[in-house]
Amino acid sequence: MTEPIRFFLPGPSYVTEEIRQAMTGPMIGHRSAAFKEIYGRLAAALPQVLRTRGDGMFATGSSTLLMEAAISSCVESQVLHLVNGDFSKRWLQISQSLGKAADSIEVPLGEAVAPELVREALRRKRYEAVALVHNETSTGVISPLAEVAAVVRAESDALILVDTVSSLGGAPVETDAWGLDVVLAGTQKALALPPGLVVFTFSERAAERAGKVSRRGYYTDLLRYRAKHRDGGTITTPALSLVYALDVQLERILAEGMEARWQRHRELAGRTAEWAAARGFLYAPREGVRSPTVSCLRPPEGVAAPEVVKKLAQRGFTVGGGYGEWKPTTFRIGHMGEVRPGDLDGLLATIDEVAAECIAS
Ligand SMILES: Cc1ncc(COP(=O)(O)O)c(C=O)c1O
């Protein structure tokens, strides 16, 4: 039996003892036969998590590395960003910092960019790529990715670049069925691994386009990753200890099953919603776009969000504070990765205690 989880940060998320132990393996050469064997297992498992028949790869670095690599590799100039929170804004800033002609559709916090807005933008101008964040961890909003991707496919030949950092492993992400070109996720969220690796796919279509992009960089060149991957290895020395962890955790994830994992996350979000409705905690995002992996909540009158975070910490529970503009008014529960219903119940009961204490004081 594993220990009860009291760590509900929306990333990094709780990592099991088994995974922490897996990281203590000995160093081996990353061009050795032993590493190739591990790499072969990862190359077989990752596409199942990413739901693609294409390449499932990983890079040593955090999610932001792959956000930058996707733009460097796939976009010569024209890119459209869908912006509905801090991480999608970061992606826009990455494109701007690389000198791309980046446009954006921006919607208020708590909203998702509607597919119709994307359609209108694509009818006005031709883009090489559309970049979006599937699950905005900063606001707890999940975007209608399948619908957006269908619009992009129907209206244009733009590549679809998707940050699934806090959805992969916790919500359906169907790379091939939805026609996604780059799908990326740091390992520290719903995959429940330590930070430091980012898993990703890179479609054939994207690879063809990347061949025509002039300055892809070196560490950010996804064609380089793909060539090495097909040769059974990584472009540079990988974070080996994290690779051991990834190997064990992918086996655990696939043993649970992707659909079962998505269902468990739906149940966790549903339990949180029921509890919140009964206690007067309001969701910051509007109904219909609430994330299955992170709930962003406004406490009832008389209870300050930063106080909830602080008082929970005093009781040994960690949740996320509000992010950016919503810092003073919201807090975030990361019910992702390894969290089970019983763990969540423990947290929710403790929030009840904390809220009562705030109101009494
Ligand atoms: C949706 C999303 N995208 C990108 C990032 C950036 O990730 P990293 O810190 O792994 O670069 C985060 C981090 O929380 C995130 O939640």
Coordinates of C-alpha atoms and ligand atoms in Angstrom, one line a residue:
M1 CA 0.0 0.0 0.0
T2 CA 1.4 3.4 -0.9
E3 CA 1.5 6.4 1.4
P4 CA -1.5 8.8 1.4
I5 CA -0.9 11.7 -1.0
R6 CA -0.9 15.2 0.5
F7 CA 0.8 16.9 -2.3
F8 CA -1.7 18.5 -4.8
L9 CA 0.4 21.1 -6.6
P10 CA -0.6 21.3 -10.2
G11 CA 2.9 20.4 -11.1
P12 CA 5.3 19.0 -10.1
S13 CA 2.9 16.4 -9.0
Y14 CA 3.4 13.6 -6.4
V15 CA 5.9 10.9 -7.4
T16 CA 5.6 7.4 -5.9
E17 CA 8.3 5.8 -3.9
E18 CA 8.8 3.1 -6.6
I19 CA 9.6 5.9 -9.1
R20 CA 11.9 7.7 -6.7
Q21 CA 13.8 4.4 -6.2
A22 CA 14.0 3.8 -9.9
M23 CA 16.1 6.9 -10.2
T24 CA 18.9 5.4 -8.1
G25 CA 20.1 3.1 -10.9
P26 CA 23.8 3.1 -11.9
M27 CA 25.1 5.3 -14.7
I28 CA 25.5 3.6 -18.1
G29 CA 26.8 4.9 -21.4
H30 CA 24.0 6.4 -23.4
R31 CA 25.4 4.8 -26.6
S32 CA 25.7 1.4 -24.8
A33 CA 23.6 -1.7 -25.6
A34 CA 22.0 -1.5 -22.1
F35 CA 20.8 2.0 -22.9
K36 CA 19.6 1.0 -26.3
E37 CA 17.5 -1.7 -24.7
I38 CA 15.8 0.9 -22.4
Y39 CA 15.4 3.3 -25.3
G40 CA 13.7 0.6 -27.3
R41 CA 11.1 0.1 -24.5
L42 CA 10.5 3.8 -24.3
A43 CA 10.1 4.1 -28.1
A44 CA 7.5 1.4 -27.9
A45 CA 5.6 2.8 -24.9
L46 CA 5.5 6.5 -25.7
P47 CA 3.4 6.3 -28.8
Q48 CA 0.8 4.4 -26.8
V49 CA 0.6 7.3 -24.3
L50 CA 0.7 9.9 -27.1
R51 CA -1.8 7.9 -29.1
T52 CA 0.2 7.9 -32.4
R53 CA 1.6 5.4 -34.9
G54 CA 4.4 8.0 -35.3
D55 CA 7.5 8.6 -33.2
G56 CA 7.1 9.0 -29.5
M57 CA 10.3 10.7 -28.2
F58 CA 11.7 12.6 -25.3
A59 CA 14.2 15.4 -24.7
T60 CA 16.1 16.3 -21.6
G61 CA 14.8 19.7 -20.5
S62 CA 11.5 21.1 -19.3
S63 CA 8.3 21.6 -21.4
T64 CA 9.5 25.1 -22.4
L65 CA 12.4 23.6 -24.3
L66 CA 9.9 21.7 -26.6
M67 CA 7.6 24.8 -26.9
E68 CA 10.7 26.6 -28.3
A69 CA 11.8 23.6 -30.4
A70 CA 8.4 23.3 -32.0
I71 CA 8.4 26.9 -33.1
S72 CA 12.1 26.8 -34.2
S73 CA 11.6 23.6 -36.2
C74 CA 8.2 24.1 -37.7
V75 CA 7.8 27.8 -38.4
E76 CA 9.8 30.0 -40.7
S77 CA 7.6 33.0 -40.1
Q78 CA 3.8 33.0 -39.7
V79 CA 2.3 31.4 -36.6
L80 CA -1.0 31.9 -34.9
H81 CA -1.1 31.5 -31.1
L82 CA -4.3 30.9 -29.1
V83 CA -3.8 32.7 -25.8
N84 CA -6.0 32.1 -22.7
G85 CA -3.6 32.1 -19.9
D86 CA 0.0 32.4 -18.8
F87 CA 1.4 29.4 -20.5
S88 CA -0.1 30.1 -23.9
K89 CA 1.1 33.7 -23.5
R90 CA 4.6 32.3 -22.8
W91 CA 4.4 30.3 -26.1
L92 CA 3.5 33.5 -28.0
Q93 CA 6.5 35.3 -26.3
I94 CA 8.8 32.4 -27.4
S95 CA 7.7 32.9 -31.0
Q96 CA 8.2 36.7 -30.7
S97 CA 11.7 36.2 -29.2
L98 CA 12.6 34.0 -32.1
G99 CA 11.6 36.8 -34.5
K100 CA 8.6 35.0 -36.0
A101 CA 5.6 37.0 -37.3
A102 CA 3.4 35.8 -34.5
D103 CA -0.3 36.7 -34.3
S104 CA -2.6 35.8 -31.5
I105 CA -6.2 35.3 -30.6
E106 CA -6.6 36.3 -27.0
V107 CA -9.6 35.6 -24.8
P108 CA -10.2 36.5 -21.1
L109 CA -8.8 34.2 -18.3
G110 CA -11.2 31.4 -17.5
E111 CA -12.2 31.0 -21.2
A112 CA -11.0 28.7 -24.0
V113 CA -10.5 30.0 -27.5
A114 CA -13.6 29.0 -29.5
P115 CA -13.1 27.0 -32.7
E116 CA -15.1 29.6 -34.6
L117 CA -12.6 32.3 -33.7
V118 CA -9.8 30.1 -35.1
R119 CA -11.8 29.6 -38.3
E120 CA -12.2 33.3 -38.8
A121 CA -8.5 33.9 -38.2
L122 CA -7.5 31.2 -40.7
R123 CA -9.8 32.7 -43.3
R124 CA -8.1 36.1 -42.9
K125 CA -4.5 34.9 -43.3
R126 CA -2.4 31.9 -44.1
Y127 CA -0.3 30.5 -41.2
E128 CA 2.3 27.8 -41.2
A129 CA 1.2 26.7 -37.7
V130 CA -1.3 27.1 -35.0
A131 CA 0.0 26.7 -31.4
L132 CA -2.2 26.2 -28.4
V133 CA -2.2 24.9 -24.8
H134 CA -4.6 22.1 -24.3
N135 CA -4.9 22.5 -20.5
E136 CA -4.1 25.9 -19.1
T137 CA -2.7 25.0 -15.7
S138 CA -2.7 28.7 -14.7
T139 CA -6.5 28.9 -14.8
G140 CA -7.7 25.3 -14.8
V141 CA -9.2 25.6 -18.3
I142 CA -9.2 22.7 -20.9
S143 CA -9.6 23.8 -24.5
P144 CA -11.8 21.9 -27.0
L145 CA -8.7 20.5 -28.8
A146 CA -10.4 18.0 -31.1
E147 CA -12.7 20.7 -32.3
V148 CA -10.0 23.3 -32.8
A149 CA -7.8 20.8 -34.6
A150 CA -10.7 19.9 -36.9
V151 CA -11.2 23.5 -37.8
V152 CA -7.5 24.0 -38.5
R153 CA -7.4 20.9 -40.7
A154 CA -10.5 21.9 -42.6
E155 CA -9.5 25.5 -43.2
S156 CA -5.8 25.4 -43.8
D157 CA -2.6 23.3 -44.1
A158 CA -1.2 24.8 -40.9
L159 CA 0.6 22.5 -38.5
I160 CA -1.1 22.0 -35.1
L161 CA 1.4 22.4 -32.2
V162 CA 0.0 21.4 -28.9
D163 CA 1.2 21.9 -25.3
T164 CA -0.4 19.0 -23.4
V165 CA 1.8 19.6 -20.4
S166 CA -1.0 19.2 -17.8
S167 CA -3.4 17.0 -19.8
L168 CA -1.3 14.1 -21.2
G169 CA -2.0 11.1 -19.1
G170 CA -5.0 12.8 -17.4
A171 CA -7.3 13.7 -20.2
P172 CA -7.8 12.3 -23.7
V173 CA -5.1 13.4 -26.2
E174 CA -5.5 11.7 -29.5
T175 CA -2.6 12.7 -31.6
D176 CA -3.4 10.7 -34.8
A177 CA -7.2 10.7 -34.6
W178 CA -7.2 14.5 -34.1
G179 CA -4.5 15.2 -36.7
L180 CA -2.0 16.9 -34.3
D181 CA 1.5 17.5 -35.5
V182 CA 3.6 18.3 -32.4
V183 CA 2.3 17.2 -29.0
L184 CA 4.5 17.9 -26.0
A185 CA 4.4 17.4 -22.3
G186 CA 6.8 17.8 -19.5
T187 CA 6.8 14.7 -17.3
Q188 CA 6.1 16.4 -14.0
K189 CA 2.3 16.7 -14.2
A190 CA -0.3 14.0 -15.0
L191 CA 2.5 11.6 -15.9
A192 CA 3.6 11.8 -12.3
L193 CA 7.3 11.9 -12.8
P194 CA 10.0 14.3 -11.6
P195 CA 10.6 17.3 -13.8
G196 CA 13.4 17.3 -16.3
L197 CA 12.2 15.4 -19.3
V198 CA 9.6 16.3 -22.0
V199 CA 7.9 13.7 -24.1
F200 CA 6.7 14.6 -27.6
T201 CA 5.6 13.5 -31.0
F202 CA 6.6 15.1 -34.4
S203 CA 4.4 14.1 -37.4
E204 CA 5.6 13.2 -40.8
R205 CA 3.9 16.3 -42.1
A206 CA 5.8 18.4 -39.6
A207 CA 9.1 16.8 -40.5
E208 CA 8.6 17.6 -44.1
R209 CA 7.9 21.2 -43.3
A210 CA 10.8 21.4 -40.9
G211 CA 13.1 20.4 -43.7
K212 CA 12.4 23.8 -45.3
V213 CA 12.8 25.9 -42.2
S214 CA 16.1 27.7 -42.3
R215 CA 17.4 28.1 -38.7
R216 CA 16.2 25.4 -36.4
G217 CA 19.0 25.7 -33.9
Y218 CA 20.7 22.5 -32.6
Y219 CA 19.1 21.6 -29.3
T220 CA 15.8 22.8 -30.7
D221 CA 15.9 20.9 -34.0
L222 CA 13.2 18.3 -34.0
L223 CA 14.6 16.7 -37.2
R224 CA 17.8 16.0 -35.3
Y225 CA 15.9 14.3 -32.5
R226 CA 13.9 12.3 -35.0
A227 CA 17.0 11.1 -36.9
K228 CA 18.7 10.0 -33.6
H229 CA 15.5 8.4 -32.3
R230 CA 15.2 6.3 -35.4
D231 CA 18.8 5.2 -34.7
G232 CA 17.7 4.1 -31.2
G233 CA 19.0 7.0 -29.1
T234 CA 19.1 10.6 -28.0
I235 CA 20.9 13.6 -29.5
T236 CA 22.9 14.4 -26.3
T237 CA 23.6 12.8 -23.0
P238 CA 20.1 12.2 -21.5
A239 CA 19.2 12.8 -17.8
L240 CA 19.7 9.1 -17.2
S241 CA 18.2 8.9 -13.8
L242 CA 15.0 10.4 -15.1
V243 CA 15.1 8.0 -18.0
Y244 CA 15.0 5.1 -15.5
A245 CA 12.0 6.7 -13.9
L246 CA 10.2 7.2 -17.2
D247 CA 10.8 3.6 -18.1
V248 CA 9.1 2.3 -15.0
Q249 CA 6.3 4.9 -14.9
L250 CA 5.3 4.3 -18.5
E251 CA 4.9 0.6 -17.7
R252 CA 2.7 1.6 -14.7
I253 CA 0.6 4.0 -16.8
L254 CA 0.0 1.5 -19.6
A255 CA -0.9 -1.2 -17.0
E256 CA -3.6 1.1 -15.6
G257 CA -4.7 1.9 -19.2
M258 CA -5.1 5.3 -20.8
E259 CA -8.9 5.2 -20.7
A260 CA -9.0 4.1 -17.1
R261 CA -6.6 6.9 -16.2
W262 CA -8.7 9.5 -18.0
Q263 CA -11.7 8.2 -16.2
R264 CA -10.0 8.4 -12.8
H265 CA -9.1 12.0 -13.5
R266 CA -12.7 12.7 -14.5
E267 CA -13.9 11.2 -11.3
L268 CA -11.4 13.3 -9.3
A269 CA -12.6 16.5 -11.0
G270 CA -16.3 15.5 -10.5
R271 CA -15.7 14.9 -6.7
T272 CA -14.0 18.3 -6.4
A273 CA -16.9 19.9 -8.2
E274 CA -19.5 18.3 -6.0
W275 CA -17.6 19.3 -2.9
A276 CA -17.1 22.9 -4.1
A277 CA -20.8 23.3 -5.0
A278 CA -21.8 22.1 -1.5
R279 CA -19.4 24.5 0.2
G280 CA -19.8 27.7 -1.8
F281 CA -16.4 27.5 -3.5
L282 CA -16.8 28.8 -7.0
Y283 CA -14.9 27.7 -10.1
A284 CA -12.8 30.5 -11.7
P285 CA -13.3 29.1 -15.2
R286 CA -16.7 29.0 -16.8
E287 CA -18.7 25.8 -16.9
G288 CA -17.9 23.6 -19.9
V289 CA -14.2 24.3 -20.0
R290 CA -13.1 23.1 -16.5
S291 CA -10.1 20.9 -16.5
P292 CA -10.1 17.3 -15.3
T293 CA -6.6 17.6 -13.8
V294 CA -6.6 21.0 -12.0
S295 CA -9.4 22.9 -10.3
C296 CA -9.0 26.6 -10.0
L297 CA -11.3 27.8 -7.2
R298 CA -12.4 31.0 -5.5
P299 CA -13.2 30.5 -1.8
P300 CA -16.5 31.8 -0.3
E301 CA -16.9 35.2 1.4
G302 CA -14.7 35.5 4.4
V303 CA -12.0 33.0 3.2
A304 CA -8.9 34.4 1.5
A305 CA -7.4 32.1 -1.1
P306 CA -3.7 32.7 0.0
E307 CA -4.9 31.9 3.6
V308 CA -6.3 28.6 2.4
V309 CA -2.9 27.7 0.8
K310 CA -1.0 28.8 3.9
K311 CA -3.2 27.0 6.5
L312 CA -3.2 23.8 4.4
A313 CA 0.6 23.9 4.4
Q314 CA 0.6 24.1 8.2
R315 CA -1.4 20.9 8.2
G316 CA 1.0 19.2 5.8
F317 CA -1.1 19.6 2.6
T318 CA 0.3 21.4 -0.5
V319 CA -2.0 23.0 -3.1
G320 CA -1.2 25.6 -5.7
G321 CA -1.8 29.3 -5.2
G322 CA -3.5 31.4 -7.8
Y323 CA -1.4 32.2 -10.9
G324 CA -0.6 35.6 -12.4
E325 CA -3.6 38.0 -12.3
W326 CA -5.6 35.5 -10.3
K327 CA -3.0 35.1 -7.6
P328 CA -4.8 36.9 -4.8
T329 CA -8.3 35.5 -5.5
T330 CA -7.9 31.8 -6.4
F331 CA -6.1 28.6 -5.4
R332 CA -5.5 25.5 -7.5
I333 CA -5.9 21.8 -6.6
G334 CA -3.8 19.6 -8.8
H335 CA -5.8 16.3 -8.8
M336 CA -3.5 14.7 -11.3
G337 CA -1.0 11.9 -11.8
E338 CA -1.2 9.3 -9.0
V339 CA -3.9 11.0 -6.9
R340 CA -6.7 8.6 -5.8
P341 CA -10.2 9.5 -4.6
G342 CA -9.3 8.7 -1.0
D343 CA -6.3 11.1 -1.2
L344 CA -8.5 13.9 -2.5
D345 CA -11.2 13.3 0.2
G346 CA -8.4 13.9 2.8
L347 CA -7.6 17.2 1.2
L348 CA -11.2 18.4 0.8
A349 CA -12.0 17.6 4.4
T350 CA -8.9 19.6 5.5
I351 CA -10.0 22.5 3.4
D352 CA -13.3 22.4 5.2
E353 CA -11.4 22.7 8.5
V354 CA -9.3 25.6 7.2
A355 CA -12.3 27.5 5.8
A356 CA -14.2 27.1 9.1
E357 CA -11.1 28.5 10.9
C358 CA -10.9 31.5 8.5
I359 CA -14.5 32.3 9.0
A360 CA -14.3 32.0 12.8
S361 CA -11.2 34.3 13.0
Ligands
LIG1 C1 0.5 24.2 -19.6 C2 1.9 24.4 -19.2 N1 2.7 24.7 -20.2 C3 4.1 24.9 -20.0 C4 4.6 24.9 -18.8 C5 6.0 25.1 -18.6 O1 6.6 24.0 -18.1 P1 8.1 23.8 -17.7 O2 8.3 24.5 -16.4 O3 8.2 22.3 -17.6 O4 8.9 24.3 -18.8 C6 3.7 24.6 -17.7 C7 4.3 24.6 -16.3 O5 3.6 24.5 -15.3 C8 2.4 24.4 -17.9 O6 1.5 24.1 -16.9

